[in-house]
Short mmCIF file of C-alpha atoms and ligand atoms in Angstrom, two decimals:
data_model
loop_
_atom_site.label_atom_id
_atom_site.label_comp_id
_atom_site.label_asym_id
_atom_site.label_seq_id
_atom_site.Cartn_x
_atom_site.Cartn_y
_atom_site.Cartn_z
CA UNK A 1 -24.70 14.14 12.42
CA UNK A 2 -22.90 12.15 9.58
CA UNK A 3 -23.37 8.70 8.55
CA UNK A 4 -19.75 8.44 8.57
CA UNK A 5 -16.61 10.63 9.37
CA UNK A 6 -13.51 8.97 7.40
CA UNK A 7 -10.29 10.05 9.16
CA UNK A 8 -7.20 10.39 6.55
CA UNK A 9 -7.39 11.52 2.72
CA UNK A 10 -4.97 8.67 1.52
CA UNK A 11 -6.29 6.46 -0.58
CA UNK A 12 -7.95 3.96 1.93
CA UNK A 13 -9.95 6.57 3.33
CA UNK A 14 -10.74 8.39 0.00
CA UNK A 15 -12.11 4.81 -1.56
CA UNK A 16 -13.92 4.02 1.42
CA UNK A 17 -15.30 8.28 0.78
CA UNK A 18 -16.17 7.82 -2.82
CA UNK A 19 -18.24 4.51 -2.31
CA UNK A 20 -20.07 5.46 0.52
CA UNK A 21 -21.43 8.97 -1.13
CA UNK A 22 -21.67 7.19 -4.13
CA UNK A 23 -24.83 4.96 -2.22
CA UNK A 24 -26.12 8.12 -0.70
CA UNK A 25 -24.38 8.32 2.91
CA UNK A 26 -23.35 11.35 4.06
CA UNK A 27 -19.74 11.53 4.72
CA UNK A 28 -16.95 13.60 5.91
CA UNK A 29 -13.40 13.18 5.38
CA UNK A 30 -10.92 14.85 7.60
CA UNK A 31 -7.65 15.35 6.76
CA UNK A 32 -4.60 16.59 8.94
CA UNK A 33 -2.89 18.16 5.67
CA UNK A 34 -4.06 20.17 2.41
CA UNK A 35 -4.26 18.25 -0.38
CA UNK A 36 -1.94 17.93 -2.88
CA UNK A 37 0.50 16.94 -0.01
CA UNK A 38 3.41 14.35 -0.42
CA UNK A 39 4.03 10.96 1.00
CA UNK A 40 6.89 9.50 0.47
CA UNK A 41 6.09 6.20 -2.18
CA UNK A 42 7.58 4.63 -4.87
CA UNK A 43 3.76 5.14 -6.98
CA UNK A 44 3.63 1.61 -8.07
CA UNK A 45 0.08 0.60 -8.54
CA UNK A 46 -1.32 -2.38 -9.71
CA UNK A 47 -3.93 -2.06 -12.48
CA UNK A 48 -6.15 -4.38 -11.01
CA UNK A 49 -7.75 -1.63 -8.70
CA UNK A 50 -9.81 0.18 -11.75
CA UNK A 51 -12.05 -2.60 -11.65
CA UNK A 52 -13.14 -1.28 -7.75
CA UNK A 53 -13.92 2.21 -9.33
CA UNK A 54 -16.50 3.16 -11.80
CA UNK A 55 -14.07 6.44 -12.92
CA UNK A 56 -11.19 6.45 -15.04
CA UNK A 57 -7.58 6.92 -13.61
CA UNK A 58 -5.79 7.88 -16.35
CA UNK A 59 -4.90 11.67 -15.61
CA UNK A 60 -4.00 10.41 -12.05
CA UNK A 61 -1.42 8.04 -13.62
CA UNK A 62 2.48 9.61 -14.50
CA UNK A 63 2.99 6.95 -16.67
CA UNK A 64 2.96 2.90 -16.96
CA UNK A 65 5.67 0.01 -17.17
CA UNK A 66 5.69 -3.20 -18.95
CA UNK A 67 9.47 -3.55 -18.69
CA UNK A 68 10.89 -5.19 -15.43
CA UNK A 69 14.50 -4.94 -14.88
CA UNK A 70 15.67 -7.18 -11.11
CA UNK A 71 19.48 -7.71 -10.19
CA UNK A 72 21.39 -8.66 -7.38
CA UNK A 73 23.70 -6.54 -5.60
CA UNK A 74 23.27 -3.78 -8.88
CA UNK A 75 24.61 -6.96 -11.29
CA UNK A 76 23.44 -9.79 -12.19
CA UNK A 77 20.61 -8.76 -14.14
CA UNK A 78 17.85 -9.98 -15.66
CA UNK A 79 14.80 -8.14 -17.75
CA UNK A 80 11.60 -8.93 -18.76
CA UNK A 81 9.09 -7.72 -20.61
CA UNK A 82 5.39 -8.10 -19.06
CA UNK A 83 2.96 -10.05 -21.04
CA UNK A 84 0.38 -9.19 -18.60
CA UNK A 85 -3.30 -7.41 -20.06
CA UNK A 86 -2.35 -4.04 -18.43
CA UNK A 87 1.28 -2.31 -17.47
CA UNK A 88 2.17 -1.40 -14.10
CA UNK A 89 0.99 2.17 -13.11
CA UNK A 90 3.26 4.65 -11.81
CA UNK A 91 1.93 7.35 -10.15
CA UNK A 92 3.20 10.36 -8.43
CA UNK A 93 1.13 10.50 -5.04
CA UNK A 94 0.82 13.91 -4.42
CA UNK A 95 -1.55 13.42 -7.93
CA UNK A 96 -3.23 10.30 -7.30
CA UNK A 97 -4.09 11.37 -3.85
CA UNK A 98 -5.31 14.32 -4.80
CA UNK A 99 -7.72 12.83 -7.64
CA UNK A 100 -8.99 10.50 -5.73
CA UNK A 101 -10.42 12.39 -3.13
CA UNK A 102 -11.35 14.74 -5.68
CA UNK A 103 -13.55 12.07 -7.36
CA UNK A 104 -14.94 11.50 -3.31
CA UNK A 105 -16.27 15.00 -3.16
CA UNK A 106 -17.73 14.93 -6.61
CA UNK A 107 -19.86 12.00 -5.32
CA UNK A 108 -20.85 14.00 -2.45
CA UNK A 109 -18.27 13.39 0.25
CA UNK A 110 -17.18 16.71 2.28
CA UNK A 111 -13.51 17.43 2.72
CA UNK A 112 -12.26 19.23 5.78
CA UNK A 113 -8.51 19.49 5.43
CA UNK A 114 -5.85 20.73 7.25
CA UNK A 115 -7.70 19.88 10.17
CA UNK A 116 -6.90 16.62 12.10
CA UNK A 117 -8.82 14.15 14.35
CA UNK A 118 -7.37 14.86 17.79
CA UNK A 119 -9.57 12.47 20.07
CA UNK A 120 -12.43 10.38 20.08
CA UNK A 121 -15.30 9.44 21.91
CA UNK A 122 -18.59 7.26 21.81
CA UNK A 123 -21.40 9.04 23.36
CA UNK A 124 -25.49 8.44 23.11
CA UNK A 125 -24.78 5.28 20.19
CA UNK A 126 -22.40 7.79 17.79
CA UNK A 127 -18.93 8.84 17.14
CA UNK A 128 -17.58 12.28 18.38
CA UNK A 129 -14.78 13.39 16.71
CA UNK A 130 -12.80 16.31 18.09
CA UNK A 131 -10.97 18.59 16.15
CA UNK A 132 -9.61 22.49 16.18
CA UNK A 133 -12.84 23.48 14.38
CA UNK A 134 -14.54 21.60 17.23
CA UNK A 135 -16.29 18.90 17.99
CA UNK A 136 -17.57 16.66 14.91
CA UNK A 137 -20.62 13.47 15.14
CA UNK A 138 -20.49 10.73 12.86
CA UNK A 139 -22.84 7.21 13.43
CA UNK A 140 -19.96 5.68 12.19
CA UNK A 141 -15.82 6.15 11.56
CA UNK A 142 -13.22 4.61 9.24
CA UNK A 143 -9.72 5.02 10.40
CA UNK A 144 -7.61 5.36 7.42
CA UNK A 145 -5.20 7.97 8.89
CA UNK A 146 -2.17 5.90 7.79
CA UNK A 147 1.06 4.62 9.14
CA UNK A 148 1.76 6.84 11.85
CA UNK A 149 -1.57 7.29 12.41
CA UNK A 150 -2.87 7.22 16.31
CA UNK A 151 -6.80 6.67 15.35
CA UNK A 152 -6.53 2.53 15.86
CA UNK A 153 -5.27 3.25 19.34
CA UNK A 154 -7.76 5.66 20.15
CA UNK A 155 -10.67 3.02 19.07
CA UNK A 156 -8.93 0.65 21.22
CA UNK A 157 -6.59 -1.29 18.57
CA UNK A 158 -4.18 -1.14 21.31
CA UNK A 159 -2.27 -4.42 20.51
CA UNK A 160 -2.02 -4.67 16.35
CA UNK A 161 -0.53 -7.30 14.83
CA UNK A 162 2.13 -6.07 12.43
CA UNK A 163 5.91 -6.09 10.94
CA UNK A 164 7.51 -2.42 11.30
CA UNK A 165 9.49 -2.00 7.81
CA UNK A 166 10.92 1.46 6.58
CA UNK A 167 11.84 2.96 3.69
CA UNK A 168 13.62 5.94 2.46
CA UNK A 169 12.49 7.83 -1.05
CA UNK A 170 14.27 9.58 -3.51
CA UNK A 171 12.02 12.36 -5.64
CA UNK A 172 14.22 12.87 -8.49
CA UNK A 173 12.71 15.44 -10.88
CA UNK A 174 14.70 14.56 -13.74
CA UNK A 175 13.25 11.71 -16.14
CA UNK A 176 15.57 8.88 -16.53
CA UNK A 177 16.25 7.45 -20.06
CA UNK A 178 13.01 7.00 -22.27
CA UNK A 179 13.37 2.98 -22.01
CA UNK A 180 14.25 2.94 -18.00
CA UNK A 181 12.66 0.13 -16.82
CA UNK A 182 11.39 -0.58 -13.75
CA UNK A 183 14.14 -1.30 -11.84
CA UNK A 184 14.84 -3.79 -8.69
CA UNK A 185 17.88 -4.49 -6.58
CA UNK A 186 18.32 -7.14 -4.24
CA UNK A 187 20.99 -7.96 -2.06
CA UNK A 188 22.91 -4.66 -1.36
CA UNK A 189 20.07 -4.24 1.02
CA UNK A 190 20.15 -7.69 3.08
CA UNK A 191 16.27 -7.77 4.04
CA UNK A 192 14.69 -5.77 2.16
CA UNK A 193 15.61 -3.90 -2.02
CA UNK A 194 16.23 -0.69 -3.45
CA UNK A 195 13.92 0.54 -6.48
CA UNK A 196 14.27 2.87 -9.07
CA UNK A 197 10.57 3.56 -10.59
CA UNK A 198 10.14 6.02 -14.03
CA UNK A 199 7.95 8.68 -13.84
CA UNK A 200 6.84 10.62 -16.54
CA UNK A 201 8.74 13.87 -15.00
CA UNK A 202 11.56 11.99 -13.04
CA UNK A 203 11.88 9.22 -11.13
CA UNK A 204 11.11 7.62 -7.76
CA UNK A 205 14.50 5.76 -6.10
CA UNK A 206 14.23 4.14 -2.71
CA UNK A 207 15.03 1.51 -0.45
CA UNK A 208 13.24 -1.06 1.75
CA UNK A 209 14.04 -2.48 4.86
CA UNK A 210 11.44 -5.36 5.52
CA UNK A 211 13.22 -7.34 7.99
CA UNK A 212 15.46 -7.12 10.92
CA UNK A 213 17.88 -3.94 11.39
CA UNK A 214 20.54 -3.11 8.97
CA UNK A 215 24.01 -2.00 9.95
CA UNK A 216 24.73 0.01 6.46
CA UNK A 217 23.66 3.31 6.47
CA UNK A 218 21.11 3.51 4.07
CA UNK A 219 21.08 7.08 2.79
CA UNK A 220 24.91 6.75 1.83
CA UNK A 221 23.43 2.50 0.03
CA UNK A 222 20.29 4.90 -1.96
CA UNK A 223 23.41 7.31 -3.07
CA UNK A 224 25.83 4.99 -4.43
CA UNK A 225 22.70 3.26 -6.11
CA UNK A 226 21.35 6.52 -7.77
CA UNK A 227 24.76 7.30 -8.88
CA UNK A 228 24.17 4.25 -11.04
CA UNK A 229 22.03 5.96 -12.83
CA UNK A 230 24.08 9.36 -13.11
CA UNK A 231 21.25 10.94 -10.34
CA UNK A 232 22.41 13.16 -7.91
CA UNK A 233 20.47 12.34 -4.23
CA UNK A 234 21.65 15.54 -2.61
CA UNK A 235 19.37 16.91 -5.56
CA UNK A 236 16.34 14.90 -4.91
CA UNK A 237 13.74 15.22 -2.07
CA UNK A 238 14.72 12.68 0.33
CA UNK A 239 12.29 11.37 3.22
CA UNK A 240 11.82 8.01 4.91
CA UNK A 241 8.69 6.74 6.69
CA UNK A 242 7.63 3.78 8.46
CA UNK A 243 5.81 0.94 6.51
CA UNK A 244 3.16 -1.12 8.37
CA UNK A 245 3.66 -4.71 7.23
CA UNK A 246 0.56 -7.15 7.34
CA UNK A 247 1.68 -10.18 9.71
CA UNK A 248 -1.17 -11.98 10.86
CA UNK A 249 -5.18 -11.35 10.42
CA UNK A 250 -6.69 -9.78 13.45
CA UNK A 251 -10.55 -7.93 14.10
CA UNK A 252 -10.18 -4.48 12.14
CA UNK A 253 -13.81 -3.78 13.61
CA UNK A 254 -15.60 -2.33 17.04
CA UNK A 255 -18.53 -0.50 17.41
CA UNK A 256 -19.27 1.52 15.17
CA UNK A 257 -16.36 2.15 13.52
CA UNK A 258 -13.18 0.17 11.02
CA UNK A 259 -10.27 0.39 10.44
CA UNK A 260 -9.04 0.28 6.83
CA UNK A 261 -5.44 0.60 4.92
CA UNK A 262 -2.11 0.83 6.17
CA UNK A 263 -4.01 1.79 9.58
CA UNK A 264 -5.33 -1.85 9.56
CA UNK A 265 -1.49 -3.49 8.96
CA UNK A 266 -2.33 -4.50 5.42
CA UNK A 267 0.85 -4.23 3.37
CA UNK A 268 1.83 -6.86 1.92
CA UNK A 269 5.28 -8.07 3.65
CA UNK A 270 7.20 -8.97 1.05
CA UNK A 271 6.88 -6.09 -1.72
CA UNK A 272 5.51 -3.43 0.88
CA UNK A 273 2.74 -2.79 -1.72
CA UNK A 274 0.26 -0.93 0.09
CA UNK A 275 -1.39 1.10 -2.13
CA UNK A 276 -3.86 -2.14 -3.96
CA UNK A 277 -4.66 -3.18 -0.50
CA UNK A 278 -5.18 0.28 1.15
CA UNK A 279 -8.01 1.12 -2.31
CA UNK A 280 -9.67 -2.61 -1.12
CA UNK A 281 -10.11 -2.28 2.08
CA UNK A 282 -12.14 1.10 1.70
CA UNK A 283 -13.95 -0.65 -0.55
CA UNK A 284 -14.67 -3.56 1.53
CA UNK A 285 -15.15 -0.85 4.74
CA UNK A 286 -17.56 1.26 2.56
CA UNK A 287 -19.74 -2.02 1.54
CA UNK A 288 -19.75 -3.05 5.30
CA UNK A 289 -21.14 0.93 7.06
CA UNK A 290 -23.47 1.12 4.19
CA UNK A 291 -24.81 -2.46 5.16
CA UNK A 292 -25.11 -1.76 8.58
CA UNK A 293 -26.37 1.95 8.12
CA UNK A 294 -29.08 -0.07 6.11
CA UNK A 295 -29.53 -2.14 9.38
CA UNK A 296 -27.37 -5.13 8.11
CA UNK A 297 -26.51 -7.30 11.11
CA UNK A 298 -23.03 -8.04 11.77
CA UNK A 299 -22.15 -6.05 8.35
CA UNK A 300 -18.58 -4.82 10.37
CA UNK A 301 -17.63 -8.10 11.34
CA UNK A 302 -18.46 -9.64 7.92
CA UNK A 303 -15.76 -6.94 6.47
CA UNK A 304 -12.96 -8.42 8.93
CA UNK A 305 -14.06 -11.84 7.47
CA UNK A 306 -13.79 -10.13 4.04
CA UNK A 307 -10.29 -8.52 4.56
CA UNK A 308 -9.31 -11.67 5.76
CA UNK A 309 -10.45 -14.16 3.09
CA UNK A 310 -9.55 -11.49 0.15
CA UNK A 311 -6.32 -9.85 1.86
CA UNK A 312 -5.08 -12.01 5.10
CA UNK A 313 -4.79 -15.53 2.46
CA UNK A 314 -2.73 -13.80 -0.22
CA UNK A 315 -0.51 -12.31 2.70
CA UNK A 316 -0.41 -15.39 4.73
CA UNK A 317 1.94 -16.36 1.40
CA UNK A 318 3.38 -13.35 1.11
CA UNK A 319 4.66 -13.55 4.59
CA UNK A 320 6.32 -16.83 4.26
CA UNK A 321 7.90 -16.01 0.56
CA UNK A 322 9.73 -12.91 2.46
CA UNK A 323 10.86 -14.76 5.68
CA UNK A 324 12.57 -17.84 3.06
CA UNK A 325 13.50 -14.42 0.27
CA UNK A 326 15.37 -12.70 2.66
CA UNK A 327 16.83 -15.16 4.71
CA UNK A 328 19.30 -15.95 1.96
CA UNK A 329 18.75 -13.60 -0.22
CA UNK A 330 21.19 -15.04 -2.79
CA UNK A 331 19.22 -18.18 -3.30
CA UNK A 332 16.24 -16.39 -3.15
CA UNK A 333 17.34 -14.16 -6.30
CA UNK A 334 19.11 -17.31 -8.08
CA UNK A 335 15.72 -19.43 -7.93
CA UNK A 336 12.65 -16.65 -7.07
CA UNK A 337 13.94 -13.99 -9.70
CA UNK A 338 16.01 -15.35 -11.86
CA UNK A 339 14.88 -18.83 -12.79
CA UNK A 340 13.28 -19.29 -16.16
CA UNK A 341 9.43 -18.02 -15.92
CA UNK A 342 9.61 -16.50 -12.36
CA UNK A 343 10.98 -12.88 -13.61
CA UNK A 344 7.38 -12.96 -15.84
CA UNK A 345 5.54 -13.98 -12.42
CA UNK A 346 6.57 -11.40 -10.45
CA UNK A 347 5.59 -9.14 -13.28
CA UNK A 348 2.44 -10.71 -13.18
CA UNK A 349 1.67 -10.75 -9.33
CA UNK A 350 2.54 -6.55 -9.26
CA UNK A 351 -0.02 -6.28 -12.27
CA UNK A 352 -2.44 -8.37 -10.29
CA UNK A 353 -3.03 -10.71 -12.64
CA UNK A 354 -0.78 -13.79 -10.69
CA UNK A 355 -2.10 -14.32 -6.97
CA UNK A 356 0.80 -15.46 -4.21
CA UNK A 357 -1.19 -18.28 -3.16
CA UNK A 358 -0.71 -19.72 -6.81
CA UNK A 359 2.98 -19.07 -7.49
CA UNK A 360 4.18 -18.92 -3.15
CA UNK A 361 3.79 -23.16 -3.44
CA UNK A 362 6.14 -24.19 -6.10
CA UNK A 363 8.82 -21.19 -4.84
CA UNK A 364 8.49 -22.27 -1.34
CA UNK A 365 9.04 -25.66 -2.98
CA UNK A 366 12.14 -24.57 -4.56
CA UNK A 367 13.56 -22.47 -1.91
CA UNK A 368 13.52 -25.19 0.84
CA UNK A 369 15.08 -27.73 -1.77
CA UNK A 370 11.83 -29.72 -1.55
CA UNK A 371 11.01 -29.59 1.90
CA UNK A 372 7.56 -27.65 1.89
C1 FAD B 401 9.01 4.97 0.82
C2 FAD B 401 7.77 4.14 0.57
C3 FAD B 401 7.54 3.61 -0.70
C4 FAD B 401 6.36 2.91 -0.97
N1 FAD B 401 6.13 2.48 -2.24
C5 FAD B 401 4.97 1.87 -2.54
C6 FAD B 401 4.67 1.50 -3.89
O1 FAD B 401 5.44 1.73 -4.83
N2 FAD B 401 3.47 0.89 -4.14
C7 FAD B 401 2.58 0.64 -3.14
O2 FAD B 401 1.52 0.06 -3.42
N3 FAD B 401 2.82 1.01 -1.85
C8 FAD B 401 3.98 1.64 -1.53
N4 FAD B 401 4.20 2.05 -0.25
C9 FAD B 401 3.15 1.87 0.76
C10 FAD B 401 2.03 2.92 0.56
O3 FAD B 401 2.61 4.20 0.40
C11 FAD B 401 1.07 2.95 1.76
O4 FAD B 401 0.77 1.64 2.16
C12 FAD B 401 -0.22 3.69 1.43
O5 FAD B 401 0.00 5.05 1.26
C13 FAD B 401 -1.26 3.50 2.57
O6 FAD B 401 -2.42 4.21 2.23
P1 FAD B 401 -3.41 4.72 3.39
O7 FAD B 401 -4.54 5.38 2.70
O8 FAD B 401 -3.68 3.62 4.33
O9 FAD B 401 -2.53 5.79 4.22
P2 FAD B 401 -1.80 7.11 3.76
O10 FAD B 401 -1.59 7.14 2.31
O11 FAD B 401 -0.61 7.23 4.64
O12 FAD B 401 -2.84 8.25 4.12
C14 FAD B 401 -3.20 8.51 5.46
C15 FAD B 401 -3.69 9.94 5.53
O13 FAD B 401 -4.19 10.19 6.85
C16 FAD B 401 -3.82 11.49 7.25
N5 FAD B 401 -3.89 11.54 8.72
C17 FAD B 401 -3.05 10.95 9.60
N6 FAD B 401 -3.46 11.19 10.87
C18 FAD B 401 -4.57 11.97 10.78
C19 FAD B 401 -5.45 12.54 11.74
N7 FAD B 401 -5.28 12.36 13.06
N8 FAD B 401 -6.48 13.28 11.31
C20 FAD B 401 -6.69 13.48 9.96
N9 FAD B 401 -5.87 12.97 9.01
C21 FAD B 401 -4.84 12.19 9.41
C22 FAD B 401 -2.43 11.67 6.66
O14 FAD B 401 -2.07 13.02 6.55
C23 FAD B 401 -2.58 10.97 5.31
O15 FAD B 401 -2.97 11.87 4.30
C24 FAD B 401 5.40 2.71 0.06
C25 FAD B 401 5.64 3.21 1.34
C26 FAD B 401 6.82 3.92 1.59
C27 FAD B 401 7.04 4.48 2.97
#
């Protein structure tokens, strides 16, 4: 019998892994693939989450980003050069994965990969997890199994609240230019932008569809883009997956058992950053077993209060920046991006150090011409 089975090595379920061995409880991770495996991400990672970890990321990081680099329909640009505390991470995920659920097991945590939760069910006050090594007990579970993950539904999540987005990524294994900033189109792509982020050993080009459907073809839109930067895409790794967008707080809680990352609809609806909010929440779901394990009452409701408060506010804003954004996209750019100061904010709000709910107000302002 564990005190917790965590379902999906990403890095929801590895944070919520690492703290919970890290107090003592003993946990098992399952995970459907071997690690290192590849999910398709642009690697952008805010700084902010080493404060959540007592380890140091650097060999999990492929190389950081102070330059920003935003234009509209690939012209129009305009650069800036962070002045935040930290850069922007970039990370390849396959690595980052990988190390953090390496840094789980060191605390304890047991890894069974290549081995997948197939069904579930609550039997004499535990978890039983079946698998094809068998049935598995846990007291508790964390569903962190992902986008297309099916664990929410099995608990019973049966109606989420969420915005289905998508995205197609580019591996490109050639490095771009030494100074290649961190590059963002809007515009070609009505709802939604196409990215080209540096790696150390290539680069990561993509687009994002956040809203709505789009009538281009969007393999033959990511093309023409990396052609703009003399990259080849029938040369690259190409793969799209679905992108779980936050779009309303709901209970990520039931007995005995969260739900945590992109399998709780946290990403945040206008960047489809997922990776800052997937590391806090198994945080936050680690804080709230170990609390009840220790006979905490209500500890799993107090961590949907938590997600809500910390999360649900900042993408409450987040929400309503996208909706006005990509509505008129044009405007958006002209006074989001490319007004004086607000290339430096959005700089500031990837790093983490700028929070929505204090820049959202005065674009929102500007956007509606003064209405809100
Ligand atoms: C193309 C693209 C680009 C993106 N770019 C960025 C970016 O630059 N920055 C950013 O912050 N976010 C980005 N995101 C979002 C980010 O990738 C996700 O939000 C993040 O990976 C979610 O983490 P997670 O731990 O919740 O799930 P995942 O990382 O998806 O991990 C879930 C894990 O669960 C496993 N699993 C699934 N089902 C089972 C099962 N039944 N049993 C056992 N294991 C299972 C999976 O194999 C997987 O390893 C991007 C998304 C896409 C699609």
């Amino acid at each position: 019998m564990w005190d917790c089975i965590v379902i999906g090595a990403g890095p929801a379920g590895s944070a919520a892994a690492y703290h919970l061995a890290k107090q003592g409880r003993s946990v098992l991770i399952l995970e459907k693939d071997m690690h290192p495996r590849y999910k398709p991400c642009g690697g952008g990672v805010s700084p902010e989450v080493a404060q959540w970890f007592d380890f140091d990321f650097s060999p999990a990081i492929s190389t950081t980003v102070r330059r920003f680099r935003f234009t509209y329909e690939g012209g129009d640009p305009v650069e800036v050069e962070a002045t935040t505390r930290e850069p922007l991470w970039l990370v390849r995920r396959e690595v980052f994965d990988a190390f953090l659920v390496a840094q789980a097991q060191a605390q304890g945590a047991q890894l069974k990969a290549g081995c997948a939760a197939l069904s579930l069910r609550f039997e004499d006050s535990a978890w039983t997890v079946d698998t094809p090594e068998g049935p598995l007990r846990a007291r508790y579970l964390v569903a962190a199994d992902g986008a297309k993950g099916t664990v929410a539904k099995m608990l019973g999540f049966e109606a989420r609240r969420f915005r289905m987005a998508g995205a197609i990524e580019a591996e490109c294994a050639t490095p771009g230019p030494a100074d290649l900033p961190l590059c963002l189109d809007f515009g070609t792509v009505g709802k939604g932008y196409l990215w080209n982020f540096p790696k150390a050993d290539g680069q990561s080009l993509g687009v994002g569809v956040l809203r709505g459907r789009q009538n281009r073809h969007l393999r033959d839109v990511l093309k023409d883009y990396a052609a703009g930067f003399d990259v080849e895409l029938d040369g690259c790794a190409v793969a799209a997956h679905p992108i779980v967008l936050w779009d309303g707080d709901q209970d990520l809680h039931t007995q005995q058992a969260l739900i945590a990352g992109e399998a709780a609809c946290i990403v945040d609806p206008f960047t489809a950053e997922g990776i800052r909010p997937s590391l806090r929440t198994g945080v936050l779901a680690a804080e709230a077993i170990h609390a009840a394990l220790g006979g905490g009452d209500r500890a799993l409701e107090s961590y949907t209060a938590r997600v809500q408060q910390e999360i649900g506010a900042e993408m409450m804003w987040a929400r309503r920046l996208s909706a006005m954004f990509f509505h008129l996209p044009s405007l958006g750019y002209k006074v989001g991006v490319k007004h004086p100061g607000s290339p430096q904010r959005m700089a500031q709000l990837l790093c983490g150090e700028l929070r929505y709910s204090e820049v959202a107000q005065r674009a929102l302002h500007r956007l509606s011409g003064g209405i809100f």
